[in-house]
JSON list of C-alpha atoms in Angstrom, two decimals:
[
{"chain": "A", "resi": 12, "resn": "UNK", "atom": "CA", "xyz": [0.00, 0.00, 0.00]},
{"chain": "A", "resi": 13, "resn": "UNK", "atom": "CA", "xyz": [1.49, 3.38, -0.98]},
{"chain": "A", "resi": 14, "resn": "UNK", "atom": "CA", "xyz": [2.33, 5.82, 1.81]},
{"chain": "A", "resi": 15, "resn": "UNK", "atom": "CA", "xyz": [1.08, 9.37, 2.00]},
{"chain": "A", "resi": 16, "resn": "UNK", "atom": "CA", "xyz": [3.78, 11.96, 1.27]},
{"chain": "A", "resi": 17, "resn": "UNK", "atom": "CA", "xyz": [4.87, 14.48, 3.91]},
{"chain": "A", "resi": 18, "resn": "UNK", "atom": "CA", "xyz": [3.30, 17.89, 3.44]},
{"chain": "A", "resi": 19, "resn": "UNK", "atom": "CA", "xyz": [5.55, 20.54, 1.93]},
{"chain": "A", "resi": 20, "resn": "UNK", "atom": "CA", "xyz": [6.19, 23.25, 4.53]},
{"chain": "A", "resi": 21, "resn": "UNK", "atom": "CA", "xyz": [5.33, 25.86, 1.86]},
{"chain": "A", "resi": 22, "resn": "UNK", "atom": "CA", "xyz": [1.76, 24.53, 1.54]},
{"chain": "A", "resi": 23, "resn": "UNK", "atom": "CA", "xyz": [1.24, 24.50, 5.30]},
{"chain": "A", "resi": 24, "resn": "UNK", "atom": "CA", "xyz": [2.57, 28.05, 5.60]},
{"chain": "A", "resi": 25, "resn": "UNK", "atom": "CA", "xyz": [0.41, 29.35, 2.76]},
{"chain": "A", "resi": 26, "resn": "UNK", "atom": "CA", "xyz": [-2.78, 27.91, 4.23]},
{"chain": "A", "resi": 27, "resn": "UNK", "atom": "CA", "xyz": [-1.80, 29.07, 7.72]},
{"chain": "A", "resi": 28, "resn": "UNK", "atom": "CA", "xyz": [-1.28, 32.62, 6.40]},
{"chain": "A", "resi": 29, "resn": "UNK", "atom": "CA", "xyz": [-4.77, 32.66, 4.87]},
{"chain": "A", "resi": 30, "resn": "UNK", "atom": "CA", "xyz": [-6.53, 31.16, 7.89]},
{"chain": "A", "resi": 31, "resn": "UNK", "atom": "CA", "xyz": [-4.67, 33.42, 10.36]},
{"chain": "A", "resi": 32, "resn": "UNK", "atom": "CA", "xyz": [-6.86, 36.29, 9.10]},
{"chain": "A", "resi": 33, "resn": "UNK", "atom": "CA", "xyz": [-10.01, 34.48, 10.27]},
{"chain": "A", "resi": 34, "resn": "UNK", "atom": "CA", "xyz": [-11.12, 35.17, 13.87]},
{"chain": "A", "resi": 35, "resn": "UNK", "atom": "CA", "xyz": [-10.52, 32.41, 16.43]},
{"chain": "A", "resi": 36, "resn": "UNK", "atom": "CA", "xyz": [-9.16, 29.97, 13.87]},
{"chain": "A", "resi": 37, "resn": "UNK", "atom": "CA", "xyz": [-6.40, 27.58, 14.86]},
{"chain": "A", "resi": 38, "resn": "UNK", "atom": "CA", "xyz": [-4.17, 24.88, 13.40]},
{"chain": "A", "resi": 39, "resn": "UNK", "atom": "CA", "xyz": [-4.26, 21.27, 14.56]},
{"chain": "A", "resi": 40, "resn": "UNK", "atom": "CA", "xyz": [-2.67, 18.00, 13.50]},
{"chain": "A", "resi": 41, "resn": "UNK", "atom": "CA", "xyz": [-5.24, 15.75, 11.82]},
{"chain": "A", "resi": 42, "resn": "UNK", "atom": "CA", "xyz": [-5.33, 11.98, 11.39]},
{"chain": "A", "resi": 43, "resn": "UNK", "atom": "CA", "xyz": [-3.30, 12.72, 8.31]},
{"chain": "A", "resi": 44, "resn": "UNK", "atom": "CA", "xyz": [-1.98, 16.14, 7.42]},
{"chain": "A", "resi": 45, "resn": "UNK", "atom": "CA", "xyz": [-3.05, 19.36, 9.11]},
{"chain": "A", "resi": 46, "resn": "UNK", "atom": "CA", "xyz": [-6.43, 20.95, 9.64]},
{"chain": "A", "resi": 47, "resn": "UNK", "atom": "CA", "xyz": [-7.57, 24.41, 10.66]},
{"chain": "A", "resi": 48, "resn": "UNK", "atom": "CA", "xyz": [-10.63, 24.89, 12.80]},
{"chain": "A", "resi": 49, "resn": "UNK", "atom": "CA", "xyz": [-12.92, 27.45, 14.33]},
{"chain": "A", "resi": 50, "resn": "UNK", "atom": "CA", "xyz": [-14.36, 26.31, 17.64]},
{"chain": "A", "resi": 51, "resn": "UNK", "atom": "CA", "xyz": [-14.93, 22.58, 16.98]},
{"chain": "A", "resi": 52, "resn": "UNK", "atom": "CA", "xyz": [-15.61, 22.87, 13.25]},
{"chain": "A", "resi": 53, "resn": "UNK", "atom": "CA", "xyz": [-13.03, 22.13, 10.58]},
{"chain": "A", "resi": 54, "resn": "UNK", "atom": "CA", "xyz": [-12.55, 24.96, 8.06]},
{"chain": "A", "resi": 55, "resn": "UNK", "atom": "CA", "xyz": [-9.96, 23.24, 5.89]},
{"chain": "A", "resi": 56, "resn": "UNK", "atom": "CA", "xyz": [-7.88, 20.05, 5.87]},
{"chain": "A", "resi": 57, "resn": "UNK", "atom": "CA", "xyz": [-4.58, 19.80, 3.98]},
{"chain": "A", "resi": 58, "resn": "UNK", "atom": "CA", "xyz": [-3.18, 16.34, 3.29]},
{"chain": "A", "resi": 59, "resn": "UNK", "atom": "CA", "xyz": [-1.19, 14.21, 0.90]},
{"chain": "A", "resi": 60, "resn": "UNK", "atom": "CA", "xyz": [-2.89, 11.32, -0.84]},
{"chain": "A", "resi": 61, "resn": "UNK", "atom": "CA", "xyz": [-1.63, 7.84, -1.57]},
{"chain": "A", "resi": 62, "resn": "UNK", "atom": "CA", "xyz": [-1.35, 9.01, -5.19]},
{"chain": "A", "resi": 63, "resn": "UNK", "atom": "CA", "xyz": [1.39, 11.43, -3.97]},
{"chain": "A", "resi": 64, "resn": "UNK", "atom": "CA", "xyz": [-0.75, 14.51, -4.71]},
{"chain": "A", "resi": 65, "resn": "UNK", "atom": "CA", "xyz": [-1.76, 17.16, -2.19]},
{"chain": "A", "resi": 66, "resn": "UNK", "atom": "CA", "xyz": [-5.32, 18.23, -1.50]},
{"chain": "A", "resi": 67, "resn": "UNK", "atom": "CA", "xyz": [-7.25, 20.85, 0.40]},
{"chain": "A", "resi": 68, "resn": "UNK", "atom": "CA", "xyz": [-10.78, 19.95, 1.44]},
{"chain": "A", "resi": 69, "resn": "UNK", "atom": "CA", "xyz": [-13.21, 22.47, 2.88]},
{"chain": "A", "resi": 70, "resn": "UNK", "atom": "CA", "xyz": [-16.92, 23.32, 3.02]},
{"chain": "A", "resi": 71, "resn": "UNK", "atom": "CA", "xyz": [-18.95, 24.80, 0.20]},
{"chain": "A", "resi": 72, "resn": "UNK", "atom": "CA", "xyz": [-22.49, 26.02, -0.27]},
{"chain": "A", "resi": 73, "resn": "UNK", "atom": "CA", "xyz": [-24.82, 23.83, -2.37]},
{"chain": "A", "resi": 74, "resn": "UNK", "atom": "CA", "xyz": [-24.09, 25.67, -5.63]},
{"chain": "A", "resi": 75, "resn": "UNK", "atom": "CA", "xyz": [-20.32, 25.29, -5.13]},
{"chain": "A", "resi": 76, "resn": "UNK", "atom": "CA", "xyz": [-20.73, 21.59, -4.38]},
{"chain": "A", "resi": 77, "resn": "UNK", "atom": "CA", "xyz": [-22.54, 21.07, -7.70]},
{"chain": "A", "resi": 78, "resn": "UNK", "atom": "CA", "xyz": [-19.94, 23.13, -9.55]},
{"chain": "A", "resi": 79, "resn": "UNK", "atom": "CA", "xyz": [-16.97, 21.34, -8.00]},
{"chain": "A", "resi": 80, "resn": "UNK", "atom": "CA", "xyz": [-18.55, 17.99, -8.78]},
{"chain": "A", "resi": 81, "resn": "UNK", "atom": "CA", "xyz": [-18.62, 18.85, -12.50]},
{"chain": "A", "resi": 82, "resn": "UNK", "atom": "CA", "xyz": [-15.62, 21.16, -13.11]},
{"chain": "A", "resi": 83, "resn": "UNK", "atom": "CA", "xyz": [-12.93, 18.49, -13.16]},
{"chain": "A", "resi": 84, "resn": "UNK", "atom": "CA", "xyz": [-9.27, 18.83, -12.20]},
{"chain": "A", "resi": 85, "resn": "UNK", "atom": "CA", "xyz": [-8.11, 20.39, -9.97]},
{"chain": "A", "resi": 86, "resn": "UNK", "atom": "CA", "xyz": [-11.57, 20.65, -8.32]},
{"chain": "A", "resi": 87, "resn": "UNK", "atom": "CA", "xyz": [-13.55, 17.80, -6.81]},
{"chain": "A", "resi": 88, "resn": "UNK", "atom": "CA", "xyz": [-16.40, 16.86, -4.49]},
{"chain": "A", "resi": 89, "resn": "UNK", "atom": "CA", "xyz": [-15.15, 14.74, -1.60]},
{"chain": "A", "resi": 90, "resn": "UNK", "atom": "CA", "xyz": [-16.53, 11.26, -1.14]},
{"chain": "A", "resi": 91, "resn": "UNK", "atom": "CA", "xyz": [-17.79, 12.12, 2.35]},
{"chain": "A", "resi": 92, "resn": "UNK", "atom": "CA", "xyz": [-20.15, 14.76, 3.69]},
{"chain": "A", "resi": 93, "resn": "UNK", "atom": "CA", "xyz": [-22.75, 16.60, 1.65]},
{"chain": "A", "resi": 94, "resn": "UNK", "atom": "CA", "xyz": [-20.87, 19.91, 1.55]},
{"chain": "A", "resi": 95, "resn": "UNK", "atom": "CA", "xyz": [-17.21, 18.86, 1.40]},
{"chain": "A", "resi": 96, "resn": "UNK", "atom": "CA", "xyz": [-15.34, 19.99, -1.71]},
{"chain": "A", "resi": 97, "resn": "UNK", "atom": "CA", "xyz": [-11.70, 20.33, -2.53]},
{"chain": "A", "resi": 98, "resn": "UNK", "atom": "CA", "xyz": [-8.87, 21.25, -4.79]},
{"chain": "A", "resi": 99, "resn": "UNK", "atom": "CA", "xyz": [-5.65, 19.48, -5.73]},
{"chain": "A", "resi": 100, "resn": "UNK", "atom": "CA", "xyz": [-2.76, 21.84, -5.05]},
{"chain": "A", "resi": 101, "resn": "UNK", "atom": "CA", "xyz": [0.55, 22.07, -6.85]},
{"chain": "A", "resi": 102, "resn": "UNK", "atom": "CA", "xyz": [2.92, 24.67, -8.31]},
{"chain": "A", "resi": 103, "resn": "UNK", "atom": "CA", "xyz": [0.13, 26.15, -10.48]},
{"chain": "A", "resi": 104, "resn": "UNK", "atom": "CA", "xyz": [-2.34, 26.70, -7.62]},
{"chain": "A", "resi": 105, "resn": "UNK", "atom": "CA", "xyz": [-4.06, 30.09, -7.60]},
{"chain": "A", "resi": 106, "resn": "UNK", "atom": "CA", "xyz": [-3.61, 31.02, -3.93]},
{"chain": "A", "resi": 107, "resn": "UNK", "atom": "CA", "xyz": [-5.87, 34.06, -4.24]},
{"chain": "A", "resi": 108, "resn": "UNK", "atom": "CA", "xyz": [-8.68, 31.73, -5.27]},
{"chain": "A", "resi": 109, "resn": "UNK", "atom": "CA", "xyz": [-7.80, 29.38, -2.41]},
{"chain": "A", "resi": 110, "resn": "UNK", "atom": "CA", "xyz": [-8.04, 32.32, 0.00]},
{"chain": "A", "resi": 111, "resn": "UNK", "atom": "CA", "xyz": [-11.56, 33.08, -1.26]},
{"chain": "A", "resi": 112, "resn": "UNK", "atom": "CA", "xyz": [-12.61, 29.44, -0.97]},
{"chain": "A", "resi": 113, "resn": "UNK", "atom": "CA", "xyz": [-11.22, 29.06, 2.56]},
{"chain": "A", "resi": 114, "resn": "UNK", "atom": "CA", "xyz": [-12.82, 32.32, 3.68]},
{"chain": "A", "resi": 115, "resn": "UNK", "atom": "CA", "xyz": [-16.16, 31.08, 2.34]},
{"chain": "A", "resi": 116, "resn": "UNK", "atom": "CA", "xyz": [-15.67, 27.76, 4.15]},
{"chain": "A", "resi": 117, "resn": "UNK", "atom": "CA", "xyz": [-14.97, 29.65, 7.37]},
{"chain": "A", "resi": 118, "resn": "UNK", "atom": "CA", "xyz": [-18.14, 31.71, 6.91]},
{"chain": "A", "resi": 119, "resn": "UNK", "atom": "CA", "xyz": [-20.16, 28.49, 6.57]},
{"chain": "A", "resi": 120, "resn": "UNK", "atom": "CA", "xyz": [-18.65, 26.94, 9.71]},
{"chain": "A", "resi": 121, "resn": "UNK", "atom": "CA", "xyz": [-18.10, 29.84, 12.14]},
{"chain": "A", "resi": 122, "resn": "UNK", "atom": "CA", "xyz": [-20.71, 31.39, 14.42]},
{"chain": "A", "resi": 123, "resn": "UNK", "atom": "CA", "xyz": [-22.39, 34.50, 12.95]},
{"chain": "A", "resi": 124, "resn": "UNK", "atom": "CA", "xyz": [-20.67, 36.73, 15.53]},
{"chain": "A", "resi": 125, "resn": "UNK", "atom": "CA", "xyz": [-17.27, 35.69, 14.17]},
{"chain": "A", "resi": 126, "resn": "UNK", "atom": "CA", "xyz": [-18.36, 35.78, 10.51]},
{"chain": "A", "resi": 127, "resn": "UNK", "atom": "CA", "xyz": [-19.35, 39.44, 11.03]},
{"chain": "A", "resi": 128, "resn": "UNK", "atom": "CA", "xyz": [-15.69, 40.19, 11.82]},
{"chain": "A", "resi": 129, "resn": "UNK", "atom": "CA", "xyz": [-14.36, 38.79, 8.53]},
{"chain": "A", "resi": 130, "resn": "UNK", "atom": "CA", "xyz": [-12.94, 41.48, 6.29]},
{"chain": "A", "resi": 131, "resn": "UNK", "atom": "CA", "xyz": [-14.09, 41.28, 2.66]},
{"chain": "A", "resi": 132, "resn": "UNK", "atom": "CA", "xyz": [-11.41, 40.64, 0.06]},
{"chain": "A", "resi": 133, "resn": "UNK", "atom": "CA", "xyz": [-10.12, 43.86, -1.54]}
]
């Protein structure tokens, strides 16, 4: 059985930089990879797959779920949860887009009081 690759420090740092702007978010080791949470809800999970590729999974609203299910690489709908979507990340990843997606995931998972503190993207 293939092993999961170690996460590149650069990917962890990039996600951490994005999530650090979200109130009361924090980083935590996951069963594999790293996840970021608000309260007890996961905002995003970064991990390496047995196929040696790296993925971010996060929450999406129903329209995003349908879109991600049909857009194809690098986007996908996860095989678990009704609102879990993701993106394969690599050297071509658009980190501005990732920031928007992770902010939206946060807004779906965080209490309204915290969501009200989120600064809109310039």
